[in-house]
PDB file of C-alpha atoms in Angstrom:
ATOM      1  CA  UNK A   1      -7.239 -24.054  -3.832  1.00 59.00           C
ATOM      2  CA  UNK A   2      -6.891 -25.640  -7.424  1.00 64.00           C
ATOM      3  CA  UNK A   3      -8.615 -23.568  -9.237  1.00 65.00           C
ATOM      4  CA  UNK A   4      -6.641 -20.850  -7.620  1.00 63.00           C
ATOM      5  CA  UNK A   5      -3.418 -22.877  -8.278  1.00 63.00           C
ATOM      6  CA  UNK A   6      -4.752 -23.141 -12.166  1.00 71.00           C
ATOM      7  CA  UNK A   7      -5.691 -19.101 -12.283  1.00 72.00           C
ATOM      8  CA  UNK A   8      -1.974 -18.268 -11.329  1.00 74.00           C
ATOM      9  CA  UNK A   9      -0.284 -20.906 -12.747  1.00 82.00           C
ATOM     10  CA  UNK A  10       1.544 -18.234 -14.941  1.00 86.00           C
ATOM     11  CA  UNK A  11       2.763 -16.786 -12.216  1.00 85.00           C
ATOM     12  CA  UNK A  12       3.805 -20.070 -10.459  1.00 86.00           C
ATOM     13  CA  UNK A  13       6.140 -20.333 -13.096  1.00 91.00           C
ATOM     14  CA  UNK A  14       7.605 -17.242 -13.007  1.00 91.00           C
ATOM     15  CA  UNK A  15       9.003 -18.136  -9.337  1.00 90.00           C
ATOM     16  CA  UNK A  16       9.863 -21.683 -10.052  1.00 92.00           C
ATOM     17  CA  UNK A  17      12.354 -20.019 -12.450  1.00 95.00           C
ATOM     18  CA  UNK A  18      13.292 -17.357 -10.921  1.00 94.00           C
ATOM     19  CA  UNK A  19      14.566 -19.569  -7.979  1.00 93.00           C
ATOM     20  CA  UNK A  20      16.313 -21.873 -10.296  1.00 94.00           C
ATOM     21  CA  UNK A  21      18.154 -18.638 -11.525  1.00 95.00           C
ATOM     22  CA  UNK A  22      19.139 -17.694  -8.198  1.00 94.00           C
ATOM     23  CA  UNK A  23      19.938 -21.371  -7.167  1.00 92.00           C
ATOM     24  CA  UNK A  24      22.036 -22.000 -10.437  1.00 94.00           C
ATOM     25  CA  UNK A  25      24.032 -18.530  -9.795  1.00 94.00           C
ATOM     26  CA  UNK A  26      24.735 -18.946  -6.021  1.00 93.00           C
ATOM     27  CA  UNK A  27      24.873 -22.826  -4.557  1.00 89.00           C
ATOM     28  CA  UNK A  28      25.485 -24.223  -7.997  1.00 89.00           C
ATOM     29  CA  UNK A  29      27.891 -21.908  -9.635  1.00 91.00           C
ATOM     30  CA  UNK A  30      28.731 -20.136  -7.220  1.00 88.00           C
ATOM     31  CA  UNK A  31      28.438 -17.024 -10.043  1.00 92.00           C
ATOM     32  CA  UNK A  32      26.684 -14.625  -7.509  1.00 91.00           C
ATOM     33  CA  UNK A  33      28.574 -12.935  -3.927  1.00 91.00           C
ATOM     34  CA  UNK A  34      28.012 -15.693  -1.243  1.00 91.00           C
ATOM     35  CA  UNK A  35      28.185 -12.770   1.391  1.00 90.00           C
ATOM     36  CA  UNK A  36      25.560 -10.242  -0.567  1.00 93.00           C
ATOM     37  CA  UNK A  37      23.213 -13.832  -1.815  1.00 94.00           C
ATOM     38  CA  UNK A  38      23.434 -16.748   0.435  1.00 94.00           C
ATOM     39  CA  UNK A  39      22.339 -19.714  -0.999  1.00 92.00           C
ATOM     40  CA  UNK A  40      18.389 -20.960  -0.231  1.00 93.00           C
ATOM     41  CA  UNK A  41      19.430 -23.241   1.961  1.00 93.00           C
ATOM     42  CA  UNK A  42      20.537 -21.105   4.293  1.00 95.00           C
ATOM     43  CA  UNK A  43      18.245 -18.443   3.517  1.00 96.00           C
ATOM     44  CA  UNK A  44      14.814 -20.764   4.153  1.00 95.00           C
ATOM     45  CA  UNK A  45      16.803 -22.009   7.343  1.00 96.00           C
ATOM     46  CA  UNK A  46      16.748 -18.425   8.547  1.00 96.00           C
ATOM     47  CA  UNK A  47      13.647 -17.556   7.727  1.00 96.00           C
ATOM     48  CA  UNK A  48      12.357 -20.549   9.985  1.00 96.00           C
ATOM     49  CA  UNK A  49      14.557 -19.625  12.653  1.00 97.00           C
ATOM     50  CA  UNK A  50      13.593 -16.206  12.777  1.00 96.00           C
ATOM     51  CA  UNK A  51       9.888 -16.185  12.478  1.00 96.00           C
ATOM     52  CA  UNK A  52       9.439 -15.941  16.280  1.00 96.00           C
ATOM     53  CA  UNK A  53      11.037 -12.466  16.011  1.00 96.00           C
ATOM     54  CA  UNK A  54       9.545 -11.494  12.049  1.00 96.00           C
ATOM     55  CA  UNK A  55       6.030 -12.022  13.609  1.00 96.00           C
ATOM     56  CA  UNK A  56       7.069  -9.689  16.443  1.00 96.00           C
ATOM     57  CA  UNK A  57       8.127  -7.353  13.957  1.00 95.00           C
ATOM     58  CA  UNK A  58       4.983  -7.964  11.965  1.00 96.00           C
ATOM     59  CA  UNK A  59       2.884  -7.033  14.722  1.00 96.00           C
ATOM     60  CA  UNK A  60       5.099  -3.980  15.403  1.00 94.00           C
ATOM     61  CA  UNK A  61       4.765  -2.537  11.490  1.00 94.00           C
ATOM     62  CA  UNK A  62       1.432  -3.159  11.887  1.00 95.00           C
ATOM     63  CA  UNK A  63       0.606  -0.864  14.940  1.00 95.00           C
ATOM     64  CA  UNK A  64       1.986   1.842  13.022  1.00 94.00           C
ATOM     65  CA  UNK A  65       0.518   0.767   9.431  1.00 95.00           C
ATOM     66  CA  UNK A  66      -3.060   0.012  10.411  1.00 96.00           C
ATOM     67  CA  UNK A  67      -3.258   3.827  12.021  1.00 97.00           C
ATOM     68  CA  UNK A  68      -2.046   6.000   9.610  1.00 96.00           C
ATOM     69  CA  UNK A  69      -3.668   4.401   6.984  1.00 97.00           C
ATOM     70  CA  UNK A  70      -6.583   4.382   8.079  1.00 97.00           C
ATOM     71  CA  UNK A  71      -6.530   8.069   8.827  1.00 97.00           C
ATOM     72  CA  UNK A  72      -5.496   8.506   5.084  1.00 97.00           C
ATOM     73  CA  UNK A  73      -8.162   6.804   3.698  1.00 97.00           C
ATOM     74  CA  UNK A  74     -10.613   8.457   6.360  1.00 97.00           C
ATOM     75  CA  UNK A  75      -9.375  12.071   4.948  1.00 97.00           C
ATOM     76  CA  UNK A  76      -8.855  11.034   1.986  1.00 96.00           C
ATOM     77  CA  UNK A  77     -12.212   9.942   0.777  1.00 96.00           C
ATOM     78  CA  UNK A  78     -14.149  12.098   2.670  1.00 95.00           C
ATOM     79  CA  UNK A  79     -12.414  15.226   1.813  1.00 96.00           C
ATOM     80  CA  UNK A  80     -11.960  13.937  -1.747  1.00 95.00           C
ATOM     81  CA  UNK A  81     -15.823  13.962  -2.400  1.00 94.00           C
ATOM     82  CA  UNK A  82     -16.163  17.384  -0.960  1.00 93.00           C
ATOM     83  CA  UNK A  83     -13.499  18.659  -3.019  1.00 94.00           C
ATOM     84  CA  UNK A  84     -14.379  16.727  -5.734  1.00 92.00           C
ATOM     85  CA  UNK A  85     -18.424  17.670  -5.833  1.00 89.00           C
ATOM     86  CA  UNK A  86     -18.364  21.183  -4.828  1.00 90.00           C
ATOM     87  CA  UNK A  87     -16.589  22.700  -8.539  1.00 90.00           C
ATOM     88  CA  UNK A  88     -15.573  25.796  -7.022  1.00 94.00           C
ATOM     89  CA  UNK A  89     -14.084  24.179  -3.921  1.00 94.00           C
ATOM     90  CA  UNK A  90     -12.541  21.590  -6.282  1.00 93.00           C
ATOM     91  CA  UNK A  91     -11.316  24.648  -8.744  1.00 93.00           C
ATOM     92  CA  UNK A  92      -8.986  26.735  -6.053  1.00 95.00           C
ATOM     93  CA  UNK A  93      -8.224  23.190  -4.463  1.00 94.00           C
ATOM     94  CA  UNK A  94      -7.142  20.677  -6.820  1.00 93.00           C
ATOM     95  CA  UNK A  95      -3.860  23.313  -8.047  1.00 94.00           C
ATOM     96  CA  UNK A  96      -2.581  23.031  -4.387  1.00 95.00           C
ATOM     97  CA  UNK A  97      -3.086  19.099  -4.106  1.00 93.00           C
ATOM     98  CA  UNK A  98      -1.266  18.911  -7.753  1.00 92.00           C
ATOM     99  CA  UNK A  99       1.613  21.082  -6.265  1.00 94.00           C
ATOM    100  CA  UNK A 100       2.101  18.920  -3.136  1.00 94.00           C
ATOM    101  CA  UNK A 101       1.364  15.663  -3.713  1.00 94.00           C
ATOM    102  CA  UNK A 102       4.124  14.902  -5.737  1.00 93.00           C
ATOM    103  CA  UNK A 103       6.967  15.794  -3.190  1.00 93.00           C
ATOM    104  CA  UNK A 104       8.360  12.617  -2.083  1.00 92.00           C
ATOM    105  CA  UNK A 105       7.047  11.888   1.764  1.00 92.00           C
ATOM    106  CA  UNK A 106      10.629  11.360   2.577  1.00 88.00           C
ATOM    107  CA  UNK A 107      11.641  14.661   2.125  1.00 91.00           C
ATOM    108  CA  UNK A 108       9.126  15.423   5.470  1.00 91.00           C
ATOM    109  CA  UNK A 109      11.109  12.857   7.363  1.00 88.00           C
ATOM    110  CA  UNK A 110      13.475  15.871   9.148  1.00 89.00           C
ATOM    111  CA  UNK A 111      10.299  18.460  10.356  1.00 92.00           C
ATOM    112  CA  UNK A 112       8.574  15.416  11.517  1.00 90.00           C
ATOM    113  CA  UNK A 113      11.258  14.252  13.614  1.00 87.00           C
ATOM    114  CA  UNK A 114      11.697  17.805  14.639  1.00 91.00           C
ATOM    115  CA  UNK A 115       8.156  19.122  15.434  1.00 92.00           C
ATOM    116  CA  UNK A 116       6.187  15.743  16.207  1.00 91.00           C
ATOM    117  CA  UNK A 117       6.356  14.942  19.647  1.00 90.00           C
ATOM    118  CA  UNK A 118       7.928  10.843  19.627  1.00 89.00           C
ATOM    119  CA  UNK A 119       9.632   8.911  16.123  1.00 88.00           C
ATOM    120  CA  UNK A 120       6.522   6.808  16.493  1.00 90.00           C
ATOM    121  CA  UNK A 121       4.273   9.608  15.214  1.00 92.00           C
ATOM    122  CA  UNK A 122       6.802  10.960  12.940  1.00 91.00           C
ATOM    123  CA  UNK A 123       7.113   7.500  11.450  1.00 91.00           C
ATOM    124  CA  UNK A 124       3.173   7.766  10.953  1.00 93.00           C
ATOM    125  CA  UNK A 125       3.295  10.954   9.404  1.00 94.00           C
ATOM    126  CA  UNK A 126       5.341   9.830   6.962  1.00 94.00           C
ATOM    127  CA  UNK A 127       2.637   6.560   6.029  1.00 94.00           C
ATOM    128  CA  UNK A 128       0.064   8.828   6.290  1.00 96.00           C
ATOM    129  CA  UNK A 129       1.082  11.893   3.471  1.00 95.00           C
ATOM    130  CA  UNK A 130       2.393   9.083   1.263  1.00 94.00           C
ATOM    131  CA  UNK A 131      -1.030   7.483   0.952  1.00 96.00           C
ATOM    132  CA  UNK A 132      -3.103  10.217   1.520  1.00 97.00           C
ATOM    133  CA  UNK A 133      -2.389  11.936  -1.939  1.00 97.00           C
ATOM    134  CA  UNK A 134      -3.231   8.785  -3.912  1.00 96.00           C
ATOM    135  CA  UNK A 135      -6.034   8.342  -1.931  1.00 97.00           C
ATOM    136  CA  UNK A 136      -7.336  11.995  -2.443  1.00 97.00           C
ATOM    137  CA  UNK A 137      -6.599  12.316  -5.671  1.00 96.00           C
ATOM    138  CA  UNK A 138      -8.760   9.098  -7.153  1.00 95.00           C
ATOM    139  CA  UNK A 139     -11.569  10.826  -5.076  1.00 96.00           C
ATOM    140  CA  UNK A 140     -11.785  13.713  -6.430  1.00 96.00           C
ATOM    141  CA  UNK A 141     -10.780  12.530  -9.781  1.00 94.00           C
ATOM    142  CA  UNK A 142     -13.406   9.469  -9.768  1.00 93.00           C
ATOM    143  CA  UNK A 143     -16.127  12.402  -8.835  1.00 93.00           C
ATOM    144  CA  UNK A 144     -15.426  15.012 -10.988  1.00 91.00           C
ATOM    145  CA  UNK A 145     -16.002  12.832 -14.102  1.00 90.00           C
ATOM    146  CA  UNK A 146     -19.449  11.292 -13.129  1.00 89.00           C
ATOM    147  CA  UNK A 147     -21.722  12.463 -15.762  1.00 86.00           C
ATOM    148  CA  UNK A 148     -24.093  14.669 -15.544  1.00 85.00           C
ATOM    149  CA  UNK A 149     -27.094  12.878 -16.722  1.00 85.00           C
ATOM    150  CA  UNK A 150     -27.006  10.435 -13.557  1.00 83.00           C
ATOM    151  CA  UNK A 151     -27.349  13.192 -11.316  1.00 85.00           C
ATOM    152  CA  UNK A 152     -30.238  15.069 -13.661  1.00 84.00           C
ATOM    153  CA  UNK A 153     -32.064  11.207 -13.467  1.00 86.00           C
ATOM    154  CA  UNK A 154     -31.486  11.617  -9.537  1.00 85.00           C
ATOM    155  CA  UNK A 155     -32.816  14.557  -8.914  1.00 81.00           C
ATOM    156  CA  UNK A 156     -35.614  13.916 -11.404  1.00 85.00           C
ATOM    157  CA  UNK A 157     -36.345  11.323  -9.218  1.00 82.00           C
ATOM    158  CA  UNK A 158     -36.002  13.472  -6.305  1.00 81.00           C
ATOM    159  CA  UNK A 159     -32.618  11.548  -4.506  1.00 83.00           C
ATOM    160  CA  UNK A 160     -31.121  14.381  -2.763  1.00 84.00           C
ATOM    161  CA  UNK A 161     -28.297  14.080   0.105  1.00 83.00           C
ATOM    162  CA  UNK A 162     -26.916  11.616   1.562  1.00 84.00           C
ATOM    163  CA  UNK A 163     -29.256   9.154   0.012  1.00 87.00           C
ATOM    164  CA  UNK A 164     -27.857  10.676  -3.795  1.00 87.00           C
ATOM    165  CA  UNK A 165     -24.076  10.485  -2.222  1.00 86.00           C
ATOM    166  CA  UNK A 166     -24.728   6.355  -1.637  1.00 85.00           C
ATOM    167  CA  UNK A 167     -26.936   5.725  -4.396  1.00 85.00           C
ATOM    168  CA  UNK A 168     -25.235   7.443  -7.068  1.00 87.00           C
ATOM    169  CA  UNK A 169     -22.006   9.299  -6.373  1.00 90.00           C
ATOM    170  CA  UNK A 170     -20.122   6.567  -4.672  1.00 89.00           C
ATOM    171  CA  UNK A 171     -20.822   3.567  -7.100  1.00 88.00           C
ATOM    172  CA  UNK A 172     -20.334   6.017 -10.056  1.00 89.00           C
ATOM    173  CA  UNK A 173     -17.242   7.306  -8.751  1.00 92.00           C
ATOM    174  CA  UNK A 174     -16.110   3.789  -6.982  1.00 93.00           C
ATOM    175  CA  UNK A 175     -13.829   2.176  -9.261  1.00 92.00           C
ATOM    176  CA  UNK A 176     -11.368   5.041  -9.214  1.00 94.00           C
ATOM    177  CA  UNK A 177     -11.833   5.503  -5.271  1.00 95.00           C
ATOM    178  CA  UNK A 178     -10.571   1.856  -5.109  1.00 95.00           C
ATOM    179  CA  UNK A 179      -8.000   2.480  -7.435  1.00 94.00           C
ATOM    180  CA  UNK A 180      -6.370   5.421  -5.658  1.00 95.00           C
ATOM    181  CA  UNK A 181      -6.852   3.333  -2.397  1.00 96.00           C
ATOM    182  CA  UNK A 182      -4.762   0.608  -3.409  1.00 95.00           C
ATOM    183  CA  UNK A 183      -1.814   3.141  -4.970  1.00 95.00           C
ATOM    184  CA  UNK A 184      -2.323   4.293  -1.488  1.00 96.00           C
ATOM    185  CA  UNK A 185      -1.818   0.741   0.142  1.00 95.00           C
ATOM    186  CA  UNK A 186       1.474  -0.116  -2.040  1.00 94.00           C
ATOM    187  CA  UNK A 187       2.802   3.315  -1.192  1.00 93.00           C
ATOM    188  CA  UNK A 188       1.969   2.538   2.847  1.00 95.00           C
ATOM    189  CA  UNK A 189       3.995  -0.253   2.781  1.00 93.00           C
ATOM    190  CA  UNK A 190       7.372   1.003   1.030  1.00 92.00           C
ATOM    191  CA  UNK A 191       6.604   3.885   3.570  1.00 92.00           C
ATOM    192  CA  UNK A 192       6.780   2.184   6.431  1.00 91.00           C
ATOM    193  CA  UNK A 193       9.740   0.691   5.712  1.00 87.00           C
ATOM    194  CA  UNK A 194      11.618   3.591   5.042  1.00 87.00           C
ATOM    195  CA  UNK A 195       9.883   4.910   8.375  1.00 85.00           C
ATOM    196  CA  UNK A 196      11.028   2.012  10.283  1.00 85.00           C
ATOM    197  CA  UNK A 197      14.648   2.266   9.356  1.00 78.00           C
ATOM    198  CA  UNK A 198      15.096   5.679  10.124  1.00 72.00           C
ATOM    199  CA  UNK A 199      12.897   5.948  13.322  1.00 65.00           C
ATOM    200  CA  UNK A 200      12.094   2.577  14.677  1.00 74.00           C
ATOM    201  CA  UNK A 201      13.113   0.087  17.236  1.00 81.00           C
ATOM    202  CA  UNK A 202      11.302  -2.637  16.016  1.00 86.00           C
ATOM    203  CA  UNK A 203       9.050  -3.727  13.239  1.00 92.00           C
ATOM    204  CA  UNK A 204       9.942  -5.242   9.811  1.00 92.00           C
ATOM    205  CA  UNK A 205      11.586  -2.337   8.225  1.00 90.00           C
ATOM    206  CA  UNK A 206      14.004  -2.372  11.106  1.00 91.00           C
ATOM    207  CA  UNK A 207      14.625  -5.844  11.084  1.00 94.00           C
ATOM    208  CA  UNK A 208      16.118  -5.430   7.599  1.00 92.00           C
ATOM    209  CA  UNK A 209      18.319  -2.694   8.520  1.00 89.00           C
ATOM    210  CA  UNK A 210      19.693  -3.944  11.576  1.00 92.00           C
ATOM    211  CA  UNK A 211      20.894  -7.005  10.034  1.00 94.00           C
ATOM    212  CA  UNK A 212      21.896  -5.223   6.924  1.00 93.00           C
ATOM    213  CA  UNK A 213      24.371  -3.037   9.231  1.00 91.00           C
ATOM    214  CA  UNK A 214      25.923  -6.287  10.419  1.00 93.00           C
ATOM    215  CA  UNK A 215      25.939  -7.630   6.895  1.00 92.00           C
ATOM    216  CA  UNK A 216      24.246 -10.490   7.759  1.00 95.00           C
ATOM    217  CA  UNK A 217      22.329 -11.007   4.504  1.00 95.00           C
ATOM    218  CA  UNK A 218      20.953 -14.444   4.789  1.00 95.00           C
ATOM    219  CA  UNK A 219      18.677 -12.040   7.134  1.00 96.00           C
ATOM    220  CA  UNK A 220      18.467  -9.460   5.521  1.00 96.00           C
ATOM    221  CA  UNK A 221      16.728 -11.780   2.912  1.00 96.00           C
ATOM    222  CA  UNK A 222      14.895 -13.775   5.022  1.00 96.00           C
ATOM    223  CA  UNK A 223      13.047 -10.496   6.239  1.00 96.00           C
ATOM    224  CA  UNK A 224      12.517  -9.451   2.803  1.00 95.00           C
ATOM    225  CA  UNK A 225      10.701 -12.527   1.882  1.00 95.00           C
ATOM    226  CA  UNK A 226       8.842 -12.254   4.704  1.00 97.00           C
ATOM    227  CA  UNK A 227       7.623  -8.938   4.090  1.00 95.00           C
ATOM    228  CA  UNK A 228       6.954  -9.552   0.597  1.00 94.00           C
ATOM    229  CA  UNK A 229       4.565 -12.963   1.442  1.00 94.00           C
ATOM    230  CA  UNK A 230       2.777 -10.575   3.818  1.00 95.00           C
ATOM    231  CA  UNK A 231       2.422  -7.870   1.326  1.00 94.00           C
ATOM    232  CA  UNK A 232       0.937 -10.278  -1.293  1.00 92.00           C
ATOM    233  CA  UNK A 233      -1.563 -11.763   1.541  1.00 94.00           C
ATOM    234  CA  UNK A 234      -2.705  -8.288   2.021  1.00 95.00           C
ATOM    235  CA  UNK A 235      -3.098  -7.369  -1.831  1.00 93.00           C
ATOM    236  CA  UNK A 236      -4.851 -10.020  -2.838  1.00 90.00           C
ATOM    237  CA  UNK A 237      -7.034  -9.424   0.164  1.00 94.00           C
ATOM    238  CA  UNK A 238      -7.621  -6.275  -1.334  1.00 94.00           C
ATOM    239  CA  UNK A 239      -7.902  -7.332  -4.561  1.00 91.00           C
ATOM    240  CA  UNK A 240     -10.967  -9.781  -3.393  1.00 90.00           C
ATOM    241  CA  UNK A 241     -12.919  -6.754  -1.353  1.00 92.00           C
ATOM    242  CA  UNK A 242     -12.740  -4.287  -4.446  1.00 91.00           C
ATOM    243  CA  UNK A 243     -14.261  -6.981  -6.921  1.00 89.00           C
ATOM    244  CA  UNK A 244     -16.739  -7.538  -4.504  1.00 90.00           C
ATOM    245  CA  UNK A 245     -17.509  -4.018  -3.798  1.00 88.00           C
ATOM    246  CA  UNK A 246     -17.211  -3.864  -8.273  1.00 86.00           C
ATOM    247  CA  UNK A 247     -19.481  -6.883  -8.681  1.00 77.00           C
ATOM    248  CA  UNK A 248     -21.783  -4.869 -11.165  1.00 71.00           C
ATOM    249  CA  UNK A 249     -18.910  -4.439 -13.817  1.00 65.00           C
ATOM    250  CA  UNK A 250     -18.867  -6.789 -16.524  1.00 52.00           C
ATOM    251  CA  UNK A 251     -15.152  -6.833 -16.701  1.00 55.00           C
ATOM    252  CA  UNK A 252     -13.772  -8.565 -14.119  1.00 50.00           C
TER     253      UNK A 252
END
């Protein structure tokens, strides 16, 4: 825990002041909208009284997070390496995925509603297009520039398959894979809570809007500090699993 403490102590210190700037502009000066920024008194107060229901929330955002990501980074990796090994799959492919992946998932949210059966899976659908492009796109990407020599060395050595896909393609093309999985992972999360607001009747994203509609702000807050401790958990989380799974690179 200290030597974590002494890694981030940079960024320690970017909170400590950044809640002495919002103390000194609410309680203190009052400089700030009490309505809009409550002081942290009351907002730490709130948070503690409504953990009972953020945790209920939690578990709520997370029956439709886990899901659709998952399928995402299922189909996204998978078809990724197909796309991104076979050159004239990836050559009539890749203009399509460069033509759709930027339209912002939100613009989807109307034929979801319309053509998927309950909000629940239209909430998904939404999760899942947002972080299946990222996803996708690192694949292919992280494949398609593997040089060419490692695979002339495999085959020399006769590694064909599935046993050339695990011993060469995927660590060659692994540090973008995880790189397009985590753009994936942030975009899953602002996802769901657009999802959540527009579709949901409970879960974290809801939370905020419901209490946002009756102004209430202190938890409105509250749930946003919430969400963004949880957020962090599950970053750094990730961020420990893809330097494992990176171990071999020298810059770490």
């Amino acid at each position: 825990m200290l030597k974590g403490l002494k890694k981030h102590k940079g960024t320690l210190l970017i909170i400590v002041l950044m809640v002495l700037v919002y103390e000194i502009t609410t309680d203190i000066f009052n400089i700030l909208d009490p309505l809009l920024f409550p002081g942290l008194k009351i907002i730490i107060s709130t948070l503690i009284a409504s953990l009972p229901e953020l945790f209920k929330g939690l578990l709520s955002s997370l029956n439709l997070l886990i899901p659709s990501f998952t399928l995402s980074l299922v189909l996204g990796v998978s078809l990724g390496l197909v796309v991104g090994w076979y050159k004239p799959i990836r050559t009539n492919v890749t203009p399509i995925i460069y033509g759709l992946s930027p339209i912002p998932p939100t613009l989807y949210i109307p034929y979801a509603i319309m053509l998927l059966p309950t909000f629940w899976h239209s909430s998904a659908f939404i999760i899942f297009i947002g972080s299946f492009w990222p996803i996708i796109n690192g694949t292919i990407h992280g494949v398609s520039i593997i040089e060419q020599k490692y695979i002339d060395n495999a085959r020399t050595l006769e590694i064909r398959g599935v046993k050339l896909l695990f011993k060469i393609i995927l660590p060659a093309a692994l540090l973008t894979i995880l790189g397009g999985i985590g753009t994936g992972l942030n975009f899953s999360f602002i996802l769901l809570t657009i999802a959540e607001m527009f579709a949901a009747r409970s879960g974290l994203g809801y939370f905020i809007q419901y209490y946002a509609d009756f102004s209430e702000y202190n938890k409105v807050l509250a749930g946003l500090l919430f969400m963004s401790f949880f957020i962090i958990i599950v970053m750094t989380i990730f961020s420990k699993i893809q330097k494992r799974m990176l171990h071999w690179r020298t810059n770490k």
